[in-house]
Short mmCIF file of C-alpha atoms in Angstrom, two decimals:
data_model
loop_
_atom_site.label_atom_id
_atom_site.label_comp_id
_atom_site.label_asym_id
_atom_site.label_seq_id
_atom_site.Cartn_x
_atom_site.Cartn_y
_atom_site.Cartn_z
CA MET A 1 80.53 144.89 31.79
CA SER A 2 77.11 146.64 32.12
CA LEU A 3 76.80 149.94 33.59
CA ARG A 4 74.92 148.50 36.63
CA ASP A 5 77.73 146.03 37.23
CA GLN A 6 80.38 148.91 36.81
CA ILE A 7 78.47 150.89 39.56
CA ARG A 8 78.01 147.99 41.84
CA LYS A 9 81.73 146.99 41.66
CA GLY A 10 82.81 150.70 42.30
CA SER A 11 80.45 151.05 45.29
CA THR A 12 80.64 147.57 46.97
CA GLU A 13 82.95 148.69 49.79
CA THR A 14 80.95 151.93 50.53
CA LEU A 15 77.77 149.91 50.72
CA ILE A 16 79.29 147.29 53.04
CA MET A 17 80.77 150.08 55.22
CA SER A 18 77.37 151.76 55.29
CA LEU A 19 75.55 148.95 56.55
CA LEU A 20 78.24 147.98 59.19
CA SER A 21 78.19 151.50 60.62
CA GLU A 22 74.97 150.73 61.99
CA GLU A 23 75.73 147.40 63.75
CA PRO A 24 78.10 144.34 63.32
CA MET A 25 76.84 141.83 60.68
CA TYR A 26 77.92 138.52 59.50
CA GLY A 27 78.18 137.60 55.75
CA TYR A 28 74.86 136.28 54.92
CA GLN A 29 73.04 139.15 56.76
CA LEU A 30 75.03 141.64 54.95
CA SER A 31 74.14 140.17 51.46
CA GLN A 32 70.40 139.99 52.39
CA GLU A 33 70.44 143.56 53.70
CA LEU A 34 72.14 144.82 50.59
CA ALA A 35 69.67 143.18 48.42
CA ARG A 36 66.60 144.07 50.62
CA ARG A 37 67.31 147.83 51.10
CA SER A 38 68.17 148.29 47.44
CA ASP A 39 65.30 146.31 46.28
CA GLY A 40 67.51 144.02 44.58
CA TYR A 41 69.65 146.51 42.64
CA PHE A 42 72.69 145.96 44.65
CA ALA A 43 72.16 141.91 44.99
CA MET A 44 75.54 140.64 44.24
CA GLN A 45 76.96 137.06 43.86
CA GLU A 46 76.84 136.25 47.54
CA GLY A 47 80.29 134.42 47.72
CA LEU A 48 82.11 137.35 46.18
CA LEU A 49 81.15 139.28 49.42
CA TYR A 50 83.66 137.41 51.35
CA PRO A 51 86.67 138.18 49.42
CA THR A 52 85.69 141.82 49.55
CA LEU A 53 85.19 141.60 53.27
CA HIS A 54 88.40 139.80 53.73
CA ARG A 55 90.34 142.35 51.64
CA MET A 56 88.75 145.09 53.64
CA GLN A 57 90.00 143.56 56.82
CA GLN A 58 93.39 143.33 55.50
CA ASP A 59 93.18 147.04 54.76
CA GLY A 60 91.98 147.71 58.48
CA LEU A 61 88.70 148.99 57.24
CA VAL A 62 86.63 146.10 59.35
CA THR A 63 87.53 143.56 62.07
CA SER A 64 85.72 140.33 62.66
CA GLU A 65 84.92 137.94 65.43
CA TRP A 66 83.33 134.69 65.72
CA ARG A 67 80.24 134.70 67.90
CA GLN A 68 77.58 132.26 68.94
CA ALA A 69 74.34 133.60 70.26
CA GLN A 70 72.25 130.86 72.37
CA GLY A 71 70.67 128.19 70.11
CA ALA A 72 72.16 129.88 66.78
CA ARG A 73 74.94 128.77 64.62
CA ARG A 74 78.44 130.23 65.00
CA ARG A 75 78.80 133.21 62.76
CA LYS A 76 81.69 135.57 61.75
CA TYR A 77 80.52 139.26 62.62
CA TYR A 78 82.29 142.23 60.96
CA SER A 79 82.52 145.51 62.39
CA LEU A 80 83.64 148.76 61.03
CA THR A 81 86.87 150.25 62.52
CA ALA A 82 87.76 153.83 63.03
CA LYS A 83 89.75 153.86 59.79
CA GLY A 84 86.66 152.30 58.01
CA ARG A 85 84.42 155.00 59.57
CA GLU A 86 86.89 157.85 58.31
CA GLN A 87 86.83 156.10 54.77
CA LEU A 88 83.14 155.92 54.77
CA GLY A 89 82.73 159.47 55.27
CA GLU A 90 85.24 160.31 52.53
CA GLN A 91 83.58 157.99 49.98
CA SER A 92 79.86 158.91 50.95
CA ALA A 93 80.94 162.73 50.31
CA GLU A 94 82.58 161.63 47.06
CA TRP A 95 79.47 159.72 45.89
CA GLU A 96 77.16 162.63 46.89
CA THR A 97 79.27 164.87 44.94
CA PHE A 98 79.37 162.33 41.82
CA MET A 99 75.63 162.11 41.99
CA GLN A 100 75.01 165.90 42.22
CA ALA A 101 77.19 166.44 39.30
CA LEU A 102 75.54 163.59 37.28
CA ARG A 103 72.18 164.81 37.99
CA ALA A 104 73.15 168.35 36.99
CA LEU A 105 74.64 167.20 33.80
CA LEU A 106 71.74 164.93 32.88
CA ALA A 107 69.19 167.60 33.61
CA GLY A 108 71.34 170.14 31.30
CA GLY A 109 72.22 172.46 34.22
CA GLU A 110 75.44 173.31 35.93
CA LEU A 111 77.12 171.73 39.00
CA SER A 112 76.24 173.92 42.10
CA ALA A 113 78.93 175.61 44.04
CA GLY A 114 78.32 173.33 47.02
CA ALA A 115 79.19 170.16 45.01
CA GLU A 116 82.06 171.69 43.49
CA THR A 117 83.74 172.52 46.71
CA ALA A 118 82.85 169.33 48.35
CA GLU A 119 85.83 167.75 46.74
CA MET B 1 75.66 120.33 38.75
CA SER B 2 75.43 116.49 38.97
CA PRO B 3 72.01 115.09 39.93
CA HIS B 4 73.28 112.92 42.94
CA HIS B 5 72.41 113.77 46.41
CA LEU B 6 74.24 117.04 47.13
CA THR B 7 75.55 117.84 50.69
CA ILE B 8 77.03 121.09 52.20
CA ASP B 9 80.24 119.12 52.23
CA ASP B 10 80.14 118.57 48.43
CA VAL B 11 79.86 122.27 47.94
CA LEU B 12 82.64 123.09 50.17
CA ALA B 13 84.94 120.52 48.52
CA GLN B 14 84.38 122.52 45.28
CA ILE B 15 85.45 125.64 46.88
CA ARG B 16 88.37 124.01 48.73
CA ALA B 17 89.68 122.67 45.60
CA GLU B 18 90.57 126.24 44.40
CA LEU B 19 92.32 126.95 47.78
CA ARG B 20 96.27 126.27 48.58
CA LEU B 21 96.43 128.19 51.90
CA SER B 22 97.57 127.00 55.42
CA SER B 23 95.07 124.32 56.79
CA ALA B 24 93.98 126.94 59.62
CA THR B 25 93.00 129.71 57.07
CA GLU B 26 91.19 127.35 54.85
CA ARG B 27 89.23 125.94 57.84
CA GLU B 28 88.21 129.30 58.87
CA LEU B 29 87.15 130.38 55.48
CA LEU B 30 85.06 127.16 54.67
CA GLU B 31 83.50 127.43 58.20
CA GLU B 32 82.31 131.06 57.14
CA ILE B 33 80.95 129.83 53.94
CA ARG B 34 79.26 126.73 55.61
CA ALA B 35 77.31 129.20 58.02
CA HIS B 36 76.30 131.22 54.98
CA LEU B 37 75.07 128.16 53.10
CA GLU B 38 73.25 126.84 56.16
CA ASP B 39 71.41 130.25 56.61
CA ALA B 40 70.55 130.38 52.99
CA VAL B 41 69.14 126.72 52.81
CA GLU B 42 67.23 127.46 56.02
CA ASP B 43 65.59 130.63 54.41
CA ALA B 44 64.91 128.76 51.20
CA ARG B 45 63.27 125.93 52.93
CA ALA B 46 61.13 128.51 54.86
CA ALA B 47 60.14 129.76 51.53
CA GLY B 48 58.95 126.25 50.50
CA LEU B 49 61.89 124.60 48.64
CA ASP B 50 62.89 121.06 49.41
CA GLU B 51 66.31 120.49 50.83
CA GLN B 52 68.11 119.51 47.75
CA SER B 53 66.66 122.30 45.74
CA ALA B 54 67.35 124.85 48.50
CA LEU B 55 70.99 123.64 48.66
CA ARG B 56 71.60 123.86 44.89
CA GLN B 57 70.13 127.40 44.83
CA ALA B 58 72.41 128.33 47.85
CA ALA B 59 75.38 126.94 46.02
CA GLN B 60 74.64 128.75 42.90
CA ALA B 61 74.11 131.99 44.81
CA VAL B 62 77.36 131.59 46.38
CA GLY B 63 79.47 130.93 43.04
CA LEU B 64 81.62 128.10 44.40
CA ARG B 65 84.66 127.89 42.11
CA GLU B 66 84.63 131.61 41.49
CA VAL B 67 84.54 132.44 45.20
CA GLY B 68 87.36 129.91 45.81
CA ARG B 69 89.58 131.55 43.26
CA GLU B 70 88.85 135.07 44.67
CA LEU B 71 89.51 133.86 48.22
CA GLN B 72 92.82 132.30 47.25
CA ALA B 73 93.79 135.57 45.46
CA VAL B 74 93.09 137.60 48.59
CA HIS B 75 94.68 135.46 51.02
CA ALA B 76 97.66 133.95 49.16
CA PRO B 77 100.13 136.95 49.13
CA TRP B 78 99.05 137.93 52.74
CA GLU B 79 100.22 134.42 53.87
CA SER B 80 103.58 134.50 51.85
CA ALA B 81 104.31 137.88 53.42
CA ASP B 82 103.42 136.56 56.90
CA ALA B 83 105.75 133.42 56.47
CA VAL B 84 108.64 135.75 55.33
CA ILE B 85 108.36 138.10 58.29
CA ALA B 86 107.69 135.37 60.81
CA CYS B 87 111.00 133.53 59.74
CA ALA B 88 113.07 136.70 59.10
CA LEU B 89 112.28 138.26 62.58
CA PRO B 90 113.99 135.61 64.95
CA VAL B 91 116.95 135.52 62.37
CA LEU B 92 117.29 139.26 62.79
CA CYS B 93 116.95 138.96 66.72
CA ALA B 94 119.88 136.45 66.65
CA LEU B 95 122.14 138.67 64.55
CA VAL B 96 121.36 141.86 66.55
CA LEU B 97 122.01 140.12 69.86
CA ARG B 98 125.40 138.59 68.68
CA TRP B 99 126.84 141.42 66.69
CA LEU B 100 125.33 144.57 68.20
CA ILE B 101 124.58 143.81 71.78
CA PHE B 102 126.73 141.02 73.26
CA ALA B 103 130.05 141.37 71.40
CA PRO B 104 130.00 144.03 68.68
CA ASP B 105 133.97 143.59 68.69
CA GLY B 106 133.52 139.97 67.55
CA ALA B 107 134.89 138.68 70.88
CA ALA B 108 134.13 135.05 71.67
CA LEU B 109 131.11 134.37 73.77
CA ASN B 110 130.36 131.07 75.65
CA TRP B 111 127.03 129.42 76.68
CA ALA B 112 127.58 130.25 80.43
CA GLN B 113 127.74 134.05 79.38
CA LEU B 114 124.97 133.87 76.94
CA LEU B 115 122.56 132.05 79.24
CA ALA B 116 123.28 134.29 82.19
CA ARG B 117 122.00 137.51 80.29
CA PRO B 118 118.36 138.29 80.90
CA ALA B 119 118.48 140.26 77.49
CA PHE B 120 119.02 137.02 75.71
CA TRP B 121 116.07 135.41 77.19
CA ILE B 122 113.81 138.37 76.63
CA VAL B 123 114.58 138.35 73.12
CA ALA B 124 114.53 134.63 72.73
CA VAL B 125 110.88 134.64 74.23
CA ALA B 126 110.00 137.68 72.09
CA ALA B 127 111.27 135.89 68.98
CA LEU B 128 108.83 133.04 69.75
CA LEU B 129 105.76 135.09 70.86
CA VAL B 130 105.80 137.91 68.42
CA PRO B 131 105.19 135.79 65.37
CA LEU B 132 102.99 133.57 67.25
CA LEU B 133 100.64 136.28 68.53
CA ARG B 134 100.98 138.63 65.54
CA PHE B 135 100.28 135.84 62.89
CA GLN B 136 98.58 133.14 64.95
CA ARG B 137 100.37 130.45 62.90
CA TRP B 138 102.16 128.21 65.45
CA ARG B 139 104.21 126.55 62.65
CA TYR B 140 105.82 129.77 61.37
CA ALA B 141 106.82 130.68 65.00
CA LEU B 142 108.12 127.45 65.82
CA ALA B 143 110.13 127.18 62.38
CA GLY B 144 111.47 130.67 63.07
CA TRP B 145 112.26 129.91 66.63
CA SER B 146 114.22 126.74 65.51
CA VAL B 147 116.24 128.95 63.28
CA PHE B 148 116.93 131.47 66.05
CA TRP B 149 118.52 128.75 68.16
CA MET B 150 120.27 127.11 65.34
CA ILE B 151 122.11 130.63 64.70
CA THR B 152 122.51 131.07 68.43
CA VAL B 153 124.35 127.66 68.57
CA ILE B 154 126.53 128.39 65.64
CA PHE B 155 127.58 131.57 67.09
CA VAL B 156 128.68 129.81 70.35
CA ILE B 157 130.30 127.01 68.52
CA PHE B 158 132.29 129.26 66.19
CA PRO B 159 132.57 132.14 68.48
CA VAL B 160 135.42 134.30 67.02
CA VAL B 161 134.84 136.45 63.96
CA SER B 162 137.98 135.31 62.38
CA GLN B 163 136.62 131.74 62.15
CA TRP B 164 133.87 132.99 59.83
#
């Protein structure tokens, strides 16, 4: 598995929760937004988004409901739950710490005190 | 992919081939993938592809059998747990009613006594509604409720503990 695939796999849930924290979205919309906002970096096999979403629903991180706007097809919209928001906050902080540490290491410096205490 | 005229139903059939879930769950999963494919085809056609090329591209992006296998893996353990809980709950209700609430000393209990008690009906209705509302699978709920009544009938026909 390439480094990009490993990063993508480890961050998929965080990315999905981040998008859903803005507004409820359906699967196709999520896949398009993930690809668009990351300029294709986080484009994933679209079908695999659904097992991830369903697993997250079983874990109580998201809820879903079928909606049909006038003249549009019926779609299943996912929304972030309170538990999901909490988890998004924790994971975002963790990623922030990770990125700070990685940047510091790659630049040959040391981890700042703020990043150390964020954990 | 075969060169014949491909339809969304063909694509969904390949995903369905990997699923062994309840018909209600499969229907919902496939409806969601269908909406995804329709959106993807619409966008690809707007970008200039013909219908067949658009559908083949959408099908490839979704992943077909791989997504079917992943969905099966996500939902199968969940469904099994649902079935066990939905069936065990009414049995537990019947046992608690008989041995802990109505006649903990093991005394006989007849139909008239049993059916006259509001507590029996509250538990009987709960034994049907809880699995139905919690799991939204009416087959599990009805199967569990049938077991509840079977056990209740057995308790009334053989009311005395010494007969067990």
